[in-house]
Coordinates of C-alpha atoms in Angstrom, one line a residue:
M2 CA 34.9 91.6 80.5
Y3 CA 35.5 88.1 79.0
V4 CA 35.3 89.4 75.7
A5 CA 38.7 92.3 77.0
L6 CA 40.8 88.3 78.4
L7 CA 39.9 86.6 75.1
A8 CA 41.1 89.9 73.5
V9 CA 44.6 89.5 75.0
L10 CA 45.5 86.5 75.0
K11 CA 44.8 86.6 70.7
T12 CA 47.1 89.7 71.1
G13 CA 49.7 87.2 72.6
A14 CA 49.6 89.9 75.7
A15 CA 48.5 88.9 79.4
F16 CA 46.3 89.6 81.6
V17 CA 46.5 90.6 85.1
P18 CA 42.7 90.3 86.5
L19 CA 42.1 93.7 89.1
E20 CA 38.6 93.5 91.2
P21 CA 37.1 97.2 90.8
T22 CA 35.4 97.1 94.1
A23 CA 39.4 96.0 95.9
P24 CA 41.1 97.6 98.3
D25 CA 43.3 101.5 97.0
A26 CA 46.4 99.3 99.4
L27 CA 45.9 96.0 97.7
L28 CA 45.1 98.1 93.7
R29 CA 48.0 99.9 94.0
H30 CA 49.9 98.0 95.2
V31 CA 49.3 94.8 92.1
L32 CA 49.1 98.1 89.5
G33 CA 53.3 99.1 91.1
D34 CA 54.4 95.4 90.7
A35 CA 53.2 94.3 87.3
A36 CA 53.7 97.3 85.7
P37 CA 50.7 97.1 83.1
A38 CA 51.2 98.4 79.4
L39 CA 47.7 99.4 79.3
L40 CA 44.1 99.3 81.6
L41 CA 40.8 98.0 80.3
T42 CA 38.6 99.6 82.8
E43 CA 35.6 101.5 82.6
R44 CA 34.4 105.7 82.8
R45 CA 33.0 104.6 86.6
H46 CA 36.3 103.4 87.7
L47 CA 38.6 105.9 86.8
V48 CA 38.6 107.9 89.7
R49 CA 40.3 105.3 91.8
L50 CA 43.1 105.0 89.3
A51 CA 44.3 108.5 88.9
D52 CA 47.8 107.0 90.1
A53 CA 47.9 103.7 88.6
G54 CA 50.9 105.2 87.4
P55 CA 51.7 105.0 83.3
A56 CA 49.5 103.0 81.8
E57 CA 47.4 103.8 79.9
P58 CA 43.9 103.3 80.7
V59 CA 41.2 102.1 78.1
C60 CA 37.1 102.6 79.0
L61 CA 36.1 99.2 77.2
D62 CA 32.4 100.6 77.2
E63 CA 33.1 103.8 75.4
L64 CA 34.7 102.2 72.9
D65 CA 34.3 103.0 68.8
L66 CA 36.5 101.1 67.2
P67 CA 36.4 100.2 63.1
E68 CA 36.1 96.6 61.9
R69 CA 39.0 95.7 60.6
E70 CA 40.9 92.8 60.1
F71 CA 43.2 90.7 62.7
V72 CA 46.2 89.4 61.9
P73 CA 46.8 86.5 64.5
P74 CA 50.3 87.3 66.5
E75 CA 52.5 84.2 67.2
V76 CA 52.0 82.9 70.3
S77 CA 54.3 80.5 71.7
P78 CA 52.8 77.0 74.8
E79 CA 55.5 78.9 76.9
D80 CA 54.5 82.8 76.4
V81 CA 53.0 84.0 79.7
A82 CA 49.1 84.0 79.4
C83 CA 48.4 85.7 82.4
V84 CA 49.4 86.6 86.2
F85 CA 47.4 85.0 89.1
Y86 CA 48.2 87.6 92.0
T87 CA 48.5 85.3 95.7
S88 CA 45.5 86.3 98.1
G89 CA 48.5 87.6 100.3
S90 CA 47.7 85.7 103.8
T91 CA 51.1 85.5 104.7
G92 CA 52.4 89.0 103.6
L93 CA 52.0 90.7 100.2
P94 CA 50.1 89.0 97.1
T95 CA 52.9 88.2 94.8
G96 CA 52.1 87.5 90.8
A97 CA 52.7 83.8 89.5
L98 CA 53.4 83.5 86.1
V99 CA 51.3 81.2 84.1
E100 CA 51.8 80.3 80.7
H101 CA 49.6 79.1 78.3
R102 CA 51.1 75.7 78.5
N103 CA 50.0 75.5 81.5
L104 CA 46.4 76.5 81.4
L105 CA 45.8 74.3 78.8
A106 CA 47.7 71.3 81.3
A107 CA 44.9 72.1 83.4
Y108 CA 42.4 72.2 81.5
A109 CA 43.1 68.6 80.5
G110 CA 43.2 67.7 84.4
W111 CA 39.8 69.2 85.0
R112 CA 37.9 67.8 81.9
E113 CA 39.3 64.4 82.9
V114 CA 38.5 63.9 86.7
Y115 CA 35.5 66.7 86.6
G116 CA 34.1 64.6 83.6
L117 CA 33.4 68.2 81.6
T118 CA 31.1 67.1 78.3
P119 CA 29.4 71.0 76.2
A120 CA 26.6 69.8 77.3
D121 CA 26.9 71.3 81.2
R122 CA 26.9 74.6 82.9
I123 CA 28.9 75.9 84.8
L124 CA 28.1 78.5 87.5
Q125 CA 30.9 81.1 88.2
T126 CA 31.1 82.4 92.1
A127 CA 34.2 83.7 92.2
S128 CA 35.6 86.8 91.7
L129 CA 37.9 88.4 89.3
E130 CA 41.3 88.9 91.2
F131 CA 41.6 84.9 92.1
D132 CA 42.2 82.2 89.7
V133 CA 39.3 79.9 90.6
F134 CA 37.5 83.0 88.5
T135 CA 39.7 82.1 85.5
A136 CA 39.8 78.6 86.3
D137 CA 35.7 78.8 85.6
W138 CA 35.6 79.6 82.5
V139 CA 39.0 77.6 80.7
R140 CA 36.6 75.2 82.1
A141 CA 33.9 76.7 80.9
L142 CA 35.3 77.7 77.0
G143 CA 37.3 74.8 76.6
T144 CA 34.7 72.2 77.4
G145 CA 31.4 74.3 74.8
A146 CA 30.0 74.7 78.5
T147 CA 27.4 77.0 79.9
L148 CA 29.6 79.4 81.8
V149 CA 26.0 81.3 84.2
V150 CA 27.9 84.3 85.8
T151 CA 25.8 84.8 89.3
A152 CA 24.8 88.5 90.4
F153 CA 26.2 88.5 93.4
N154 CA 29.3 87.9 94.4
L155 CA 29.7 84.9 96.9
T156 CA 33.1 85.2 97.8
L157 CA 33.4 89.2 98.4
E158 CA 29.8 89.9 99.4
R159 CA 29.3 88.6 102.9
T160 CA 26.4 88.7 103.9
A161 CA 24.7 87.6 100.1
D162 CA 21.8 86.0 101.3
L163 CA 22.9 82.2 100.5
A164 CA 19.2 81.4 100.9
A165 CA 19.4 82.7 96.4
L166 CA 21.5 79.9 95.4
P167 CA 19.4 76.8 95.5
A168 CA 16.8 79.0 93.8
L169 CA 19.0 79.5 91.3
V170 CA 21.0 76.4 90.6
A171 CA 17.5 75.3 89.6
Q172 CA 16.6 78.3 87.5
E173 CA 19.6 77.8 85.2
R174 CA 20.0 74.2 85.6
I175 CA 23.3 74.8 86.8
T176 CA 25.5 70.8 87.3
V177 CA 29.0 72.1 87.7
M178 CA 30.7 75.0 90.4
E179 CA 33.3 75.6 92.8
L180 CA 33.2 77.0 96.2
N181 CA 35.1 78.3 98.6
V182 CA 35.4 76.1 102.1
R183 CA 33.9 79.5 104.6
T184 CA 30.7 79.1 102.0
A185 CA 30.6 75.2 101.3
R186 CA 29.6 75.9 105.6
R187 CA 27.1 78.1 105.2
L188 CA 25.3 75.5 102.5
T189 CA 25.7 72.5 104.7
D190 CA 24.3 75.2 107.5
L191 CA 21.1 76.2 105.1
L192 CA 20.6 72.4 103.6
A193 CA 20.5 70.7 106.7
A194 CA 18.3 73.8 108.4
T195 CA 15.7 73.9 105.5
G196 CA 15.9 70.0 103.8
S197 CA 16.3 71.1 100.3
G198 CA 19.4 70.4 97.8
L199 CA 21.0 70.9 94.9
P200 CA 19.2 69.6 92.0
G201 CA 20.7 69.2 89.2
V202 CA 24.3 69.6 90.3
R203 CA 26.6 66.5 89.8
L204 CA 29.9 68.2 91.0
L205 CA 31.0 70.5 93.8
T206 CA 34.4 70.7 94.5
V207 CA 35.3 73.3 97.0
G208 CA 38.9 74.8 97.9
A209 CA 40.7 77.6 99.3
E210 CA 41.3 76.7 103.0
K211 CA 41.8 73.4 105.2
W212 CA 38.7 71.3 104.8
Y213 CA 38.0 68.7 107.0
L214 CA 36.8 64.3 106.0
D215 CA 33.3 65.2 108.3
E216 CA 32.4 68.5 107.0
Q217 CA 33.3 66.9 103.5
L218 CA 31.2 63.6 104.4
G219 CA 28.3 65.9 106.0
L220 CA 27.9 67.8 103.2
Q221 CA 27.5 64.5 100.1
R222 CA 25.2 63.4 102.3
L223 CA 22.7 66.3 102.3
L224 CA 23.6 66.0 98.5
G225 CA 23.1 62.5 98.0
G226 CA 24.4 60.5 96.0
D227 CA 23.9 62.1 92.5
T228 CA 26.3 64.7 93.2
R229 CA 30.3 64.3 93.8
V230 CA 31.5 66.4 96.2
L231 CA 35.4 67.0 95.7
N232 CA 37.9 68.4 98.3
V233 CA 40.7 69.9 95.6
Y234 CA 43.6 71.6 97.2
G235 CA 46.1 73.8 94.7
L236 CA 47.6 77.4 94.9
A237 CA 48.2 80.3 92.1
E238 CA 51.4 78.9 91.4
A239 CA 50.8 75.5 90.7
T240 CA 47.5 76.9 88.3
V241 CA 45.3 76.4 91.0
D242 CA 44.7 72.6 91.5
S243 CA 46.9 70.0 91.7
T244 CA 45.5 67.3 94.1
W245 CA 41.7 65.6 94.5
F246 CA 39.7 63.7 97.1
E247 CA 36.6 62.5 96.7
V248 CA 34.1 61.0 99.7
R249 CA 31.2 59.6 97.7
G250 CA 29.7 56.4 98.9
A251 CA 32.4 56.3 101.7
A252 CA 30.5 55.7 105.4
A253 CA 31.5 58.2 108.0
A254 CA 35.1 57.4 109.1
E255 CA 36.2 57.6 113.1
G256 CA 37.9 61.1 113.6
A257 CA 37.4 62.8 110.7
E258 CA 36.3 65.8 112.9
R259 CA 40.4 65.4 112.8
V260 CA 41.7 65.1 109.4
S261 CA 41.7 67.0 106.0
L262 CA 41.9 64.9 103.1
V263 CA 43.2 66.4 99.7
G264 CA 43.8 63.1 97.4
R265 CA 45.0 61.6 95.0
P266 CA 46.7 64.3 92.3
F267 CA 45.5 66.1 89.0
P268 CA 46.8 64.0 85.5
G269 CA 50.1 65.6 84.2
T270 CA 50.3 66.5 88.1
R271 CA 53.3 64.3 90.8
V272 CA 53.1 65.5 94.4
Y273 CA 55.7 64.4 96.9
V274 CA 56.1 64.7 100.7
L275 CA 59.7 66.1 101.7
G276 CA 62.3 65.5 104.8
P277 CA 64.0 68.4 105.8
Q278 CA 67.0 67.3 102.7
A279 CA 64.1 68.2 100.6
T280 CA 63.5 64.8 99.6
P281 CA 60.7 62.5 99.5
V282 CA 60.0 60.8 102.9
A283 CA 57.8 57.1 103.6
P284 CA 54.5 56.7 103.5
G285 CA 53.4 57.6 107.1
R286 CA 55.4 60.5 108.0
V287 CA 54.4 64.3 107.5
G288 CA 56.7 66.5 105.9
E289 CA 56.3 69.8 103.1
I290 CA 54.2 69.3 100.0
A291 CA 56.1 69.7 96.8
I292 CA 54.1 70.0 93.6
A293 CA 55.7 69.0 90.3
G294 CA 54.7 69.0 86.2
S295 CA 53.0 70.2 83.7
G296 CA 51.3 72.7 85.4
L297 CA 54.1 74.4 87.5
T298 CA 54.9 78.1 86.3
R299 CA 57.6 80.1 85.9
G300 CA 57.5 81.3 88.8
Y301 CA 57.5 84.8 90.3
L302 CA 57.0 88.1 89.0
N303 CA 59.5 90.3 88.8
R304 CA 61.0 88.3 92.8
P305 CA 63.9 86.2 91.8
L306 CA 65.4 85.2 94.3
D307 CA 62.0 84.1 96.0
T308 CA 61.5 81.8 92.6
A309 CA 64.6 80.7 93.3
R310 CA 64.0 79.8 97.3
R311 CA 60.3 77.8 96.0
F312 CA 60.9 76.6 92.7
V313 CA 63.8 74.3 92.9
R314 CA 65.9 71.3 91.7
A315 CA 64.7 68.0 92.4
D316 CA 67.0 64.6 90.8
Y317 CA 63.2 62.6 91.6
D318 CA 60.7 64.3 89.3
P319 CA 61.2 63.9 85.7
D320 CA 60.6 67.5 84.9
G321 CA 63.8 68.1 87.9
K322 CA 62.2 70.6 89.2
V323 CA 59.0 71.2 92.0
L324 CA 57.3 73.6 93.7
L325 CA 57.8 74.0 98.1
T326 CA 54.1 74.5 98.6
G327 CA 55.0 76.1 102.5
D328 CA 52.1 73.1 103.4
L329 CA 52.6 70.0 105.7
G330 CA 51.3 66.9 104.3
R331 CA 51.8 62.3 104.7
L332 CA 51.0 60.4 102.3
R333 CA 49.1 57.7 103.4
A334 CA 50.0 54.0 102.5
D335 CA 46.9 54.1 100.1
G336 CA 48.7 56.7 98.3
V337 CA 46.4 59.8 99.7
L338 CA 47.4 63.2 100.5
E339 CA 46.7 64.5 103.7
F340 CA 46.6 67.9 104.2
V341 CA 48.4 68.4 107.8
G342 CA 48.5 72.6 108.1
R343 CA 50.4 75.2 107.0
A344 CA 54.0 76.6 107.9
T345 CA 54.4 80.5 106.6
T346 CA 57.9 80.1 107.6
V347 CA 59.4 77.1 105.8
V348 CA 60.8 77.6 102.3
G349 CA 63.3 76.1 100.4
P350 CA 65.6 73.2 101.9
L351 CA 65.7 72.9 105.3
G352 CA 68.4 72.0 108.0
T353 CA 67.3 69.1 110.2
D354 CA 67.2 70.8 113.3
R355 CA 64.9 73.5 111.6
A356 CA 63.2 71.0 109.5
T357 CA 61.4 69.0 112.4
T358 CA 61.3 72.2 114.9
V359 CA 58.3 73.7 112.2
T360 CA 57.3 70.0 111.1
T361 CA 56.3 69.6 115.1
R362 CA 55.1 73.1 115.7
V363 CA 52.2 72.9 112.3
K364 CA 51.8 69.6 113.7
A365 CA 50.4 70.6 117.7
A366 CA 48.6 73.0 116.2
A367 CA 46.6 70.6 114.0
R368 CA 46.5 68.2 116.5
A369 CA 44.6 70.9 118.7
E370 CA 42.7 72.1 116.6
G371 CA 40.9 68.2 115.7
A372 CA 40.3 68.3 119.4
L373 CA 38.7 71.5 119.1
R374 CA 36.1 71.2 116.5
A375 CA 35.8 67.9 118.1
H376 CA 34.2 69.6 120.7
P377 CA 30.5 69.1 120.7
S378 CA 29.3 72.3 121.1
V379 CA 32.1 73.4 118.8
R380 CA 31.4 74.3 115.4
E381 CA 34.5 75.9 113.7
A382 CA 37.5 76.0 115.6
A383 CA 40.8 77.7 114.1
V384 CA 44.3 77.2 116.8
V385 CA 47.1 79.3 115.3
E386 CA 50.2 81.6 116.9
V387 CA 49.7 84.9 118.8
R388 CA 51.8 87.3 120.8
P389 CA 50.1 89.6 123.1
T390 CA 53.3 90.5 125.3
P391 CA 56.9 91.3 122.0
G392 CA 59.0 87.6 121.2
K393 CA 56.8 85.4 123.5
P394 CA 55.0 83.6 121.1
V395 CA 51.4 81.6 122.4
L396 CA 49.7 78.8 120.7
V397 CA 45.7 79.8 120.9
G398 CA 42.9 78.4 120.0
Y399 CA 39.6 80.3 118.6
A400 CA 36.4 78.5 119.1
V401 CA 33.2 79.2 117.3
P402 CA 29.8 77.8 119.4
T403 CA 27.8 75.9 117.5
Q404 CA 24.1 77.9 117.3
G405 CA 21.7 76.3 119.8
V406 CA 24.0 75.9 123.0
P407 CA 21.8 76.1 126.2
E408 CA 24.6 78.5 127.6
G409 CA 26.8 78.9 124.9
V410 CA 30.5 78.2 125.9
D411 CA 33.1 79.6 127.7
G412 CA 37.2 79.7 126.5
W413 CA 37.9 79.2 130.2
S414 CA 36.1 75.5 130.1
L415 CA 37.0 75.0 126.2
T416 CA 40.8 75.7 127.8
Q417 CA 40.6 73.2 130.3
Y418 CA 39.1 70.6 128.2
L419 CA 42.0 70.9 125.5
L420 CA 44.0 70.2 128.6
T421 CA 42.4 66.9 129.5
E422 CA 41.4 65.4 125.3
L423 CA 45.6 66.2 124.4
K424 CA 46.6 65.2 128.3
G425 CA 48.7 69.2 128.8
F426 CA 50.9 68.1 125.6
S427 CA 51.0 71.0 123.0
A428 CA 47.4 72.0 124.4
P429 CA 46.4 76.1 123.5
A430 CA 47.7 78.6 126.5
A431 CA 43.5 79.4 125.9
V432 CA 41.0 79.4 123.6
V433 CA 39.2 82.2 123.2
V434 CA 35.0 82.2 121.9
V435 CA 33.9 84.4 119.3
P436 CA 30.7 84.6 116.6
E437 CA 32.9 84.1 114.0
L438 CA 36.3 83.7 112.4
P439 CA 37.7 87.0 110.3
R440 CA 37.7 86.1 107.3
T441 CA 40.6 87.7 104.1
R442 CA 39.2 89.0 100.6
A443 CA 39.9 85.2 99.6
G444 CA 38.0 84.1 102.6
K445 CA 40.5 82.8 104.5
L446 CA 40.7 83.1 108.0
D447 CA 42.6 86.2 109.1
R448 CA 45.4 85.4 111.6
A449 CA 45.9 89.5 111.6
E450 CA 42.6 90.6 112.8
L451 CA 41.8 87.1 115.9
P452 CA 41.1 88.8 118.9
L453 CA 43.9 88.4 121.7
P454 CA 43.2 86.2 125.0
A455 CA 42.8 88.2 127.9
P456 CA 45.7 88.2 130.8
P457 CA 46.2 84.6 133.0
E458 CA 44.6 86.3 135.8
H459 CA 41.3 86.7 133.8
T460 CA 40.4 83.4 131.5
A461 CA 39.6 81.4 135.1
P462 CA 36.5 82.5 136.6
R463 CA 35.5 83.3 140.3
S464 CA 34.4 79.7 141.6
A465 CA 37.7 78.1 139.1
K466 CA 40.3 80.1 140.9
A467 CA 39.2 79.5 144.2
G468 CA 38.9 75.5 143.9
G469 CA 35.0 75.0 143.6
S470 CA 34.1 73.2 141.1
R471 CA 32.6 75.0 136.7
K472 CA 29.5 73.1 134.7
G473 CA 31.4 73.2 131.4
G474 CA 30.5 71.9 127.5
G475 CA 31.5 68.0 126.5
K476 CA 34.1 67.1 127.9
A477 CA 35.8 69.9 130.0
G478 CA 37.8 69.0 133.5
G479 CA 40.6 70.0 134.6
G480 CA 41.5 72.8 137.2
A481 CA 41.9 73.0 140.5
G482 CA 39.3 69.9 142.2
A483 CA 41.5 67.0 139.1
K484 CA 45.2 68.6 140.7
D485 CA 44.3 67.8 143.9
A486 CA 43.0 64.7 143.4
A487 CA 46.3 63.9 141.5
G488 CA 47.9 65.1 144.5
C489 CA 45.9 63.0 147.2
L490 CA 46.3 59.7 143.8
A491 CA 50.2 60.8 144.0
L492 CA 50.2 60.5 148.0
F493 CA 48.3 57.5 148.5
L494 CA 50.3 55.5 145.1
T495 CA 53.6 56.8 147.8
V496 CA 52.5 55.7 151.3
T497 CA 51.2 52.6 149.6
A498 CA 53.8 51.7 147.9
T499 CA 56.3 52.8 150.8
I500 CA 54.4 50.7 153.5
V501 CA 54.4 47.6 150.8
S502 CA 58.4 48.1 149.8
R503 CA 59.2 47.6 153.5
A504 CA 56.8 44.8 153.6
L505 CA 58.2 42.8 150.8
T506 CA 62.1 43.5 152.1
D507 CA 62.1 40.8 154.4
T508 CA 60.6 39.0 152.1
F509 CA 63.0 39.9 149.2
F510 CA 66.0 41.0 150.6
P511 CA 66.3 38.8 153.9
G512 CA 68.6 41.2 156.9
S513 CA 69.5 43.4 154.6
T514 CA 68.2 46.1 157.5
D515 CA 69.4 44.3 160.1
L516 CA 70.8 46.6 162.8
S517 CA 72.4 44.3 164.8
G518 CA 75.6 45.1 164.5
V519 CA 75.3 48.6 163.5
P520 CA 76.1 50.7 166.9
G521 CA 73.3 52.4 169.3
A522 CA 74.0 55.7 168.1
Y523 CA 73.7 55.2 164.3
H524 CA 70.2 53.1 164.7
F525 CA 68.0 56.2 163.5
W526 CA 70.2 57.3 161.1
F527 CA 70.0 54.4 159.4
G528 CA 66.7 53.2 160.2
L529 CA 66.1 56.3 158.5
L530 CA 68.2 55.6 155.1
Y531 CA 65.7 52.6 155.4
F532 CA 63.0 54.3 155.4
C533 CA 63.9 57.5 152.8
E534 CA 64.6 54.1 150.2
C535 CA 61.6 52.5 150.3
A536 CA 60.0 56.3 150.6
A537 CA 61.0 57.0 147.1
F538 CA 61.3 53.9 145.6
G539 CA 57.6 54.8 146.5
A540 CA 56.8 58.1 145.1
G541 CA 58.5 56.1 142.0
L542 CA 55.7 54.4 140.8
A543 CA 52.9 57.0 141.6
F544 CA 55.5 58.9 138.9
L545 CA 55.5 56.1 136.4
V546 CA 51.9 56.0 137.0
L547 CA 50.8 59.5 137.4
G548 CA 54.3 61.5 135.8
L549 CA 53.8 61.1 132.0
P550 CA 51.5 64.1 131.7
S551 CA 53.7 66.8 132.9
V552 CA 56.6 66.0 131.7
L553 CA 54.8 66.2 128.0
R554 CA 53.4 70.0 129.7
L555 CA 57.2 71.3 129.3
G556 CA 57.5 71.6 125.9
R557 CA 60.1 69.4 125.0
S558 CA 59.8 67.1 122.2
P559 CA 57.9 63.7 122.4
G560 CA 61.4 61.4 122.6
L561 CA 63.1 63.4 124.7
S562 CA 60.2 63.5 127.2
V563 CA 59.7 59.8 127.5
L564 CA 63.3 59.2 128.4
T565 CA 63.1 62.2 130.4
Y566 CA 60.2 60.7 132.2
L567 CA 62.0 57.4 132.7
S568 CA 64.7 58.2 133.8
V569 CA 63.3 60.0 137.1
F570 CA 61.2 56.9 137.7
W571 CA 64.6 55.0 137.9
L572 CA 67.1 58.3 139.5
L573 CA 63.7 57.8 142.1
A574 CA 62.8 54.3 142.2
N575 CA 65.7 52.0 142.2
W576 CA 67.2 53.1 145.8
W577 CA 65.6 50.5 147.6
P578 CA 66.4 47.3 144.9
Q579 CA 70.1 48.2 144.9
D580 CA 70.7 49.1 148.5
N581 CA 69.4 45.7 149.9
L582 CA 71.2 43.8 147.2
Y583 CA 74.2 45.5 147.3
R584 CA 73.9 45.4 151.1
L585 CA 73.1 41.4 150.7
T586 CA 76.6 40.9 148.3
A587 CA 79.8 40.3 150.0
A588 CA 82.8 42.7 149.5
D589 CA 85.1 40.5 147.1
D590 CA 81.9 38.9 144.9
W591 CA 83.3 40.6 141.9
P592 CA 80.8 38.7 139.4
R593 CA 77.6 40.0 141.3
E594 CA 78.5 43.8 142.1
T595 CA 79.9 44.0 138.5
T596 CA 76.3 42.6 137.1
M597 CA 75.1 45.6 140.2
V598 CA 77.4 48.5 138.9
Y599 CA 76.2 47.7 135.1
V600 CA 72.2 47.1 136.4
F601 CA 71.7 49.7 138.8
N602 CA 74.9 52.4 139.0
I603 CA 75.3 53.6 135.0
P604 CA 71.7 53.2 134.2
L605 CA 71.8 56.2 137.5
M606 CA 74.2 58.1 134.8
L607 CA 72.8 58.0 132.1
A608 CA 69.4 58.9 133.6
A609 CA 71.3 61.5 135.0
V610 CA 72.4 62.5 131.9
I611 CA 68.9 62.8 130.0
V612 CA 67.7 65.2 132.9
V613 CA 70.6 67.5 131.6
I614 CA 69.7 67.6 128.4
F615 CA 66.1 68.0 129.1
L616 CA 66.4 71.0 130.7
L617 CA 69.0 72.4 129.1
R618 CA 66.9 71.6 125.9
K619 CA 64.7 74.4 124.6
P620 CA 60.6 73.6 124.2
V621 CA 60.0 72.8 121.8
P622 CA 57.9 76.1 120.5
R623 CA 54.1 74.9 120.0
V624 CA 53.0 77.2 117.8
V625 CA 52.2 77.9 114.1
N626 CA 51.8 80.4 111.2

């Protein structure tokens, strides 16, 4: 296989790697899309390739060619070397046209950051169809290092015994290896359980999916200071890897279970975080990650429209072109790139409204996923959008419990935990406990295979519906008991503030509630009015203390929600001081009348307008694809 790949490159042609064990539908799609001139394979695979189209099959295990002199053709750096098909996690796989110069630029970056030398022994763990496979042998042959191919496939063979990996590493004296996130998590569990390590491995890189900082720190501690553990980020469209982050020597950071740091660009690569108009935003703000530099590929095979949408003009970049990744991130003040989440609907420059909505959705899902991961009984988590009912997407969490939890965890208690932890804002509608998260062939989360949550009437246990208590893991709370407690507290605050305001009236507004000049038939009605003003003031104070989570839970934007929360407080609480002051003000005291109009009446109008806008505005989707 390696000889065949090099032979294709020497002829000036481009190769399209196909995994023989891939599903028939995937093989047909790639072969139909790429339309290769030759199909290099082995006799045992021909039966599966019977409908491969006009491509001429060449069985490498049956070749008997005479030796003859080979005259290398003219090949330029801009010629296509290979076509990397994407993993298809957001649709049908598409082919990225990788040029010779792209592979050379990527190799130069790996060599510098990884410190590759001829003495290295690189372990090949990826499958032929994935871009990391090509990256491994390019790194080895470009450096003069040794490439060691595993007898088992760690990406596709999900049941492969990972316990054989440390022995293989020791036997083959491996110094450099790359794993996907799923395998890295399995390796962490194995090393923690056995107390063993990977002696001799000086560099371990992990990529292909969101890897959290606490996981990276944990694996670094297990492997020790002699091993560099890197979190790498990149896309096939930018020749595999674009950024890297190292934690060696770093201490555990607060909130590490909620963030994923992917670091700084490889040499020759530039990374931007873009706002709604596809221009860079200030550090600290969330936007779409864009990649530029010498690793940027030509575009997509047979897809000019997708190429035009994703590979866009950029006046701020030296080359004038960037790749829009569809991922969201933020550049921190120290220049480190933080990966926030995947926004599959982000393609091309967005208008302000749509970009804000997508960013809010992704941030909400990332926040909820981080909170779910922080639960002590949760080993792995995902928060995604599902559609239990057509046209009605909801945010749902999926949790894999930690091993050894005595009573396990249940979805209801985790849902209540998130409601408490997130204070109702952007909390998933439900949490589903699963033994494992479903994975694609590339080892990434397979959203299409996630189970739908149970209907709402089946999500809470019987005792909880009846108002009884329920033991839950972590800080799970809420439910009927919590609502009853909140209601009692609101009533207590309202009554207390009503009594206090009545008592303070004579102190701050002496004579304002004097009924001596009111005809007796109207005494009751004016007395009731004064009491209602004090009660509204009390209700406003209670809402000020307890109302924000309820407003946030309704799903509008955070800024509008806070303004509405303050407006409702003002609509309730202002009547007591306002009417008391008006009753004490002479009708011709125009300076005081004018002041009160602007202090009380104008804000009342604005508050009413804000509440109307809040009611008319559609909730911000609390979901992410």
